[in-house]
Amino acid sequence: MPELPEVETVRRGLAAHTAGLQLTGVRGAPVTMRRPLRPGHIRERLAGRTLVEPGRRGKYLLLRVEGGGALLIHLGMSGRLLLTTPETPGVRHTHLTLEMGNGRELRLIDPRRFGLAVWLEEAEIATDPALARLGPEPLAPEIDRLLPPRLKAHRAPLKSLLLDQTVVAGAGNIYATEALWRAGIRPTRRGDRTSAARLARLARELRAVLLEAVEQGGTTLRDFAGPDGNAGYFEVRLQAYGRAGRPCPRCGAVLGSTRIAGRATVWCTACQR
DNA sequence: CCAGTATCCTGCAGGC
DNA sequence: TGCCTGCAGGATACTG
């Protein structure tokens, strides 16, 4: 589910509702995820610690604690973080519950278990393999000059490159699709066969669509909710994603679809070249 | 090294 | 109603 805007929305919600709170208890079911959730390990590292301003890198969330170290969280395809009270009825696939000093709880729910929650010591935050490999942050203004040469360096379709977190961190299927539509570039076009000017346009559009989505609180599809339970509002602004067979909002031609890198890809065969 | 595919897992929508 | 298939916002191990 969550791409950069959704994760950033969660981060902001957590910053507003959890910073400064002490963790009074940690509960977790011993489930196995791709990289295993280790509730026992997490419990001993987190209990009694005070949460500070959370961080984000790409689609990764860093629940930092006072004195150093962080719980590294990735929401995968179906992960959610919900701010609840102890009375809130439990739901299936709740893998981790953080009890906080103000009587509220933070619950990690992930039915498909593609997500991740591991403790990182302060020094490991800089050396964690997954984090270290990430490409530049697309919200940074410098992305206009950083991204084009990185795209130019590969022969793969631009859609695949935008989804590659080592090329640029944070885009997923929705926003990669939208950025290409906005830039008027065919998703199948190879990186090395696209002009520098068009690649710069793509970088600008990627940043712009992500910023707009962050302002709207992310996109709501079937299972996203911010930590306060509110939904995002970007879905109504999607121009291409999920609209195959419907008219292109720019030129009116019928939007087509195909699969690139195993992902549904929608684009306008008339005005995306 | 590079690009493309298979795979992890559950839930849901649609066809019969 | 039930059963089956395919698909879903991600990342990585593997293949050629």
Coordinates of C-alpha atoms (C1' of nucleotides) in Angstrom, one line a residue:
Chain A
M1 CA 0.0 0.0 0.0
P2 CA 2.2 2.7 1.2
E3 CA 4.4 4.7 -0.9
L4 CA 6.4 7.8 0.2
P5 CA 3.4 10.1 0.7
E6 CA 1.6 7.6 2.8
V7 CA 4.6 6.9 4.9
E8 CA 5.3 10.6 5.3
T9 CA 1.7 11.1 6.4
V10 CA 2.1 8.5 9.0
R11 CA 5.4 10.0 10.1
R12 CA 3.8 13.4 10.6
G13 CA 0.9 11.9 12.5
L14 CA 3.3 10.1 14.8
A15 CA 5.4 13.2 15.3
A16 CA 2.2 15.1 16.4
H17 CA 0.9 12.3 18.7
T18 CA 3.8 10.3 20.0
A19 CA 6.9 12.5 20.4
G20 CA 7.9 12.8 24.0
L21 CA 5.8 9.9 25.2
Q22 CA 7.4 7.0 27.2
L23 CA 6.8 3.4 26.0
T24 CA 5.4 1.7 29.0
G25 CA 4.9 -1.7 27.4
V26 CA 5.5 -3.6 24.2
R27 CA 3.3 -6.6 23.1
G28 CA 3.8 -8.7 20.1
A29 CA 2.8 -12.0 18.6
P30 CA 5.8 -14.1 17.5
V31 CA 5.0 -14.1 13.8
T32 CA 7.5 -14.6 11.0
M33 CA 7.7 -12.0 8.4
R34 CA 10.1 -11.8 5.4
R35 CA 12.7 -10.3 7.7
P36 CA 11.3 -11.6 11.0
L37 CA 9.6 -9.4 13.5
R38 CA 11.2 -10.2 16.8
P39 CA 8.9 -8.9 19.4
G40 CA 10.9 -10.2 22.3
H41 CA 14.0 -8.5 21.1
I42 CA 12.1 -5.3 20.3
R43 CA 10.5 -5.4 23.7
E44 CA 13.7 -5.4 25.6
R45 CA 15.1 -2.5 23.5
L46 CA 12.0 -0.3 23.5
A47 CA 10.4 -0.7 26.9
G48 CA 10.8 2.3 29.1
R49 CA 12.3 4.4 26.3
T50 CA 10.9 7.8 25.2
L51 CA 9.9 8.4 21.6
V52 CA 11.4 11.4 19.9
E53 CA 10.6 12.9 16.4
P54 CA 10.3 10.0 14.0
G55 CA 12.3 9.9 10.7
R56 CA 11.7 8.6 7.2
R57 CA 13.9 7.4 4.5
G58 CA 12.1 6.4 1.2
K59 CA 9.3 4.2 2.3
Y60 CA 11.0 3.3 5.6
L61 CA 9.9 4.8 8.9
L62 CA 12.3 5.2 11.8
L63 CA 10.7 5.3 15.2
R64 CA 13.5 7.0 17.0
V65 CA 14.0 6.9 20.8
E66 CA 15.7 9.2 23.2
G67 CA 19.4 8.3 23.7
G68 CA 19.7 6.7 20.2
G69 CA 18.5 3.7 18.2
A70 CA 15.2 3.3 16.3
L71 CA 12.5 0.8 15.4
L72 CA 12.8 0.5 11.6
I73 CA 9.4 -0.1 10.1
H74 CA 8.4 -0.9 6.5
L75 CA 4.7 -1.2 5.8
G76 CA 5.1 -3.5 2.8
M77 CA 2.0 -3.9 0.7
S78 CA -0.6 -4.0 3.4
G79 CA 0.9 -2.6 6.6
R80 CA -0.9 0.1 8.7
L81 CA 0.0 1.8 11.9
L82 CA -3.0 2.7 14.0
L83 CA -3.2 4.9 17.1
T84 CA -5.7 3.3 19.4
T85 CA -6.7 2.9 23.1
P86 CA -6.4 -0.4 25.0
E87 CA -10.2 -0.7 24.6
T88 CA -10.1 -0.6 20.8
P89 CA -11.1 -4.1 19.6
G90 CA -8.2 -6.0 18.2
V91 CA -8.0 -7.0 14.6
R92 CA -6.4 -10.0 12.9
H93 CA -2.7 -9.6 11.9
T94 CA -1.8 -7.2 14.6
H95 CA 1.9 -8.0 15.0
L96 CA 3.1 -5.4 17.4
T97 CA 1.5 -3.1 20.0
L98 CA 3.4 -0.3 21.7
E99 CA 1.8 1.0 24.9
M100 CA 2.5 4.6 25.6
G101 CA 2.5 6.7 28.7
N102 CA -0.6 8.7 27.9
G103 CA -2.7 5.5 27.9
R104 CA -2.9 5.1 24.1
E105 CA -1.4 2.4 21.9
L106 CA 0.3 2.2 18.6
R107 CA -0.5 -0.9 16.7
L108 CA 1.2 -2.4 13.6
I109 CA -1.2 -4.4 11.5
D110 CA 0.0 -6.2 8.3
P111 CA -2.2 -9.0 6.8
R112 CA 0.2 -9.9 4.0
R113 CA 3.3 -9.7 6.3
F114 CA 5.5 -8.2 3.6
G115 CA 6.4 -5.6 6.1
L116 CA 9.3 -5.2 8.5
A117 CA 9.9 -4.1 12.1
V118 CA 13.4 -4.4 13.4
W119 CA 15.4 -2.6 16.1
L120 CA 18.5 -0.7 14.9
E121 CA 21.1 0.6 17.3
E122 CA 22.1 4.2 16.5
A123 CA 25.3 3.1 14.6
E124 CA 23.3 0.5 12.6
I125 CA 21.0 3.2 11.2
A126 CA 23.9 4.4 8.9
T127 CA 25.0 0.9 8.0
D128 CA 21.8 -1.0 7.5
P129 CA 22.1 -2.6 4.1
A130 CA 18.5 -1.8 3.0
L131 CA 18.8 1.8 4.0
A132 CA 22.3 2.3 2.7
R133 CA 21.3 1.2 -0.8
L134 CA 18.5 3.6 -1.2
G135 CA 18.7 6.3 -3.9
P136 CA 18.1 10.0 -3.3
E137 CA 15.0 11.4 -1.7
P138 CA 12.6 12.6 -4.4
L139 CA 11.2 15.4 -2.2
A140 CA 14.5 17.2 -2.2
P141 CA 14.8 20.1 -4.7
E142 CA 18.1 18.7 -5.9
I143 CA 16.3 15.7 -7.4
D144 CA 16.0 17.6 -10.6
R145 CA 19.8 17.3 -11.2
L146 CA 20.4 14.1 -9.2
L147 CA 17.8 11.8 -10.9
P148 CA 18.4 12.3 -14.7
P149 CA 21.9 10.9 -14.8
R150 CA 20.8 7.9 -12.6
L151 CA 18.0 7.1 -15.1
K152 CA 20.2 7.7 -18.1
A153 CA 22.6 5.0 -16.8
H154 CA 20.2 2.1 -17.3
R155 CA 18.6 0.4 -20.3
A156 CA 15.5 -0.7 -18.4
P157 CA 12.1 0.9 -18.9
L158 CA 11.7 4.2 -17.0
K159 CA 8.8 2.6 -15.1
S160 CA 11.0 -0.1 -13.8
L161 CA 13.7 2.5 -12.9
L162 CA 11.2 4.6 -10.9
L163 CA 10.2 1.5 -9.0
D164 CA 13.8 0.6 -8.2
Q165 CA 14.5 2.0 -4.7
T166 CA 18.2 2.1 -5.4
V167 CA 17.7 4.6 -8.3
V168 CA 15.3 6.9 -6.4
A169 CA 13.7 6.1 -3.0
G170 CA 10.0 6.3 -2.3
A171 CA 8.1 5.9 -5.5
G172 CA 5.8 2.9 -5.9
N173 CA 3.3 1.8 -8.6
I174 CA 0.9 4.6 -8.1
Y175 CA 3.2 7.5 -8.1
A176 CA 5.6 6.1 -10.8
T177 CA 2.5 5.7 -13.1
E178 CA 1.4 9.3 -12.3
A179 CA 4.8 10.9 -12.7
L180 CA 5.2 9.3 -16.2
W181 CA 1.7 10.5 -17.2
R182 CA 2.4 14.0 -16.0
A183 CA 5.7 14.1 -17.8
G184 CA 4.1 12.8 -21.0
I185 CA 6.6 10.0 -21.2
R186 CA 5.8 6.4 -22.2
P187 CA 6.5 4.0 -19.3
T188 CA 8.2 1.5 -21.6
R189 CA 10.8 4.1 -22.8
R190 CA 14.3 3.1 -21.8
G191 CA 16.3 5.3 -19.5
D192 CA 19.3 5.5 -21.8
R193 CA 17.1 6.5 -24.7
T194 CA 15.5 9.5 -23.1
S195 CA 16.9 13.0 -23.5
A196 CA 18.3 14.8 -20.5
A197 CA 15.6 17.4 -20.8
R198 CA 12.8 14.9 -20.6
L199 CA 14.4 13.1 -17.7
A200 CA 14.6 16.4 -15.9
R201 CA 10.9 16.9 -16.6
L202 CA 10.2 13.4 -15.2
A203 CA 12.2 14.2 -12.0
R204 CA 10.3 17.5 -11.6
E205 CA 6.9 15.7 -12.1
L206 CA 7.8 12.9 -9.7
R207 CA 8.7 15.4 -7.0
A208 CA 5.6 17.5 -7.7
V209 CA 3.1 14.6 -7.6
L210 CA 4.7 13.3 -4.3
L211 CA 4.6 16.7 -2.7
E212 CA 0.9 17.2 -3.7
A213 CA 0.0 13.8 -2.3
V214 CA 1.8 14.6 0.9
E215 CA -0.3 17.8 1.2
Q216 CA -3.4 15.7 0.7
G217 CA -2.5 13.2 3.3
G218 CA -1.7 10.4 0.9
T219 CA -3.8 8.2 -1.4
T220 CA -6.6 6.0 0.0
L221 CA -7.2 2.7 -1.6
R222 CA -8.3 -0.3 0.3
D223 CA -6.3 -0.4 3.4
F224 CA -4.5 2.8 4.1
A225 CA -5.3 4.9 7.2
G226 CA -3.1 7.4 9.0
P227 CA -2.1 6.8 12.6
D228 CA -5.2 8.8 13.7
G229 CA -7.4 6.6 11.6
N230 CA -8.1 9.4 9.0
A231 CA -8.0 8.6 5.3
G232 CA -5.9 10.3 2.7
Y233 CA -7.5 12.5 0.0
F234 CA -5.2 12.1 -3.0
E235 CA -7.1 9.3 -4.7
V236 CA -9.5 11.7 -6.4
R237 CA -6.5 13.4 -8.1
L238 CA -5.1 10.2 -9.7
Q239 CA -5.0 10.8 -13.5
A240 CA -3.8 7.5 -14.8
Y241 CA -3.4 4.8 -12.1
G242 CA -6.4 2.6 -12.0
R243 CA -8.0 4.3 -15.0
A244 CA -7.3 1.9 -17.8
G245 CA -10.0 1.9 -20.4
R246 CA -11.1 5.4 -19.4
P247 CA -10.3 8.6 -21.3
C248 CA -7.0 10.4 -20.7
P249 CA -7.7 13.5 -18.7
R250 CA -5.2 15.4 -20.9
C251 CA -6.1 14.4 -24.5
G252 CA -9.2 12.2 -24.3
A253 CA -7.7 9.1 -25.9
V254 CA -8.5 5.8 -24.1
L255 CA -5.9 4.9 -21.5
G256 CA -4.2 1.6 -22.2
S257 CA -2.5 -0.8 -19.8
T258 CA 0.3 -3.4 -19.8
R259 CA 2.6 -5.0 -17.3
I260 CA 6.1 -3.7 -16.6
A261 CA 8.3 -5.2 -14.0
G262 CA 5.3 -7.4 -13.0
R263 CA 3.2 -4.4 -12.2
A264 CA 0.1 -3.0 -13.8
T265 CA 1.0 0.0 -15.8
V266 CA -1.5 2.5 -17.2
W267 CA -0.6 5.1 -19.8
C268 CA -1.9 7.1 -22.7
T269 CA -0.7 5.8 -26.0
A270 CA -1.6 9.1 -27.6
C271 CA 0.1 11.7 -25.5
Q272 CA 2.8 9.8 -23.6
R273 CA 5.8 9.3 -26.0
Chain B
dC1 C1' 26.9 -6.7 -13.9
dC2 C1' 22.2 -6.2 -15.8
dA3 C1' 17.3 -6.9 -16.6
dG4 C1' 13.4 -9.7 -16.1
dT5 C1' 10.7 -13.1 -13.4
dA6 C1' 9.2 -15.9 -9.4
dT7 C1' 8.1 -15.6 -4.7
dC8 C1' 6.8 -14.4 0.0
dC9 C1' 1.4 -13.8 2.2
dT10 C1' -3.6 -12.8 2.9
dG11 C1' -7.9 -10.7 1.3
dC12 C1' -11.1 -9.5 -2.0
dA13 C1' -13.6 -9.1 -6.4
dG14 C1' -15.5 -11.3 -10.2
dG15 C1' -16.9 -15.4 -13.0
dC16 C1' -19.2 -19.6 -13.1
Chain C
dT1 C1' -24.1 -19.9 -1.6
dG2 C1' -19.4 -21.9 -2.8
dC3 C1' -15.3 -22.5 -5.4
dC4 C1' -11.8 -20.9 -8.3
dT5 C1' -8.7 -17.5 -10.4
dG6 C1' -6.4 -13.4 -10.7
dC7 C1' -4.9 -9.3 -8.7
dA8 C1' -3.2 -6.0 -5.0
dG9 C1' 0.3 0.2 -2.9
dG10 C1' 6.8 -4.0 -2.1
dA11 C1' 11.3 -6.0 -2.0
dT12 C1' 14.4 -9.6 -2.9
dA13 C1' 16.4 -14.2 -4.5
dC14 C1' 17.1 -16.2 -8.5
dT15 C1' 17.7 -16.9 -13.7
dG16 C1' 19.5 -16.3 -18.2

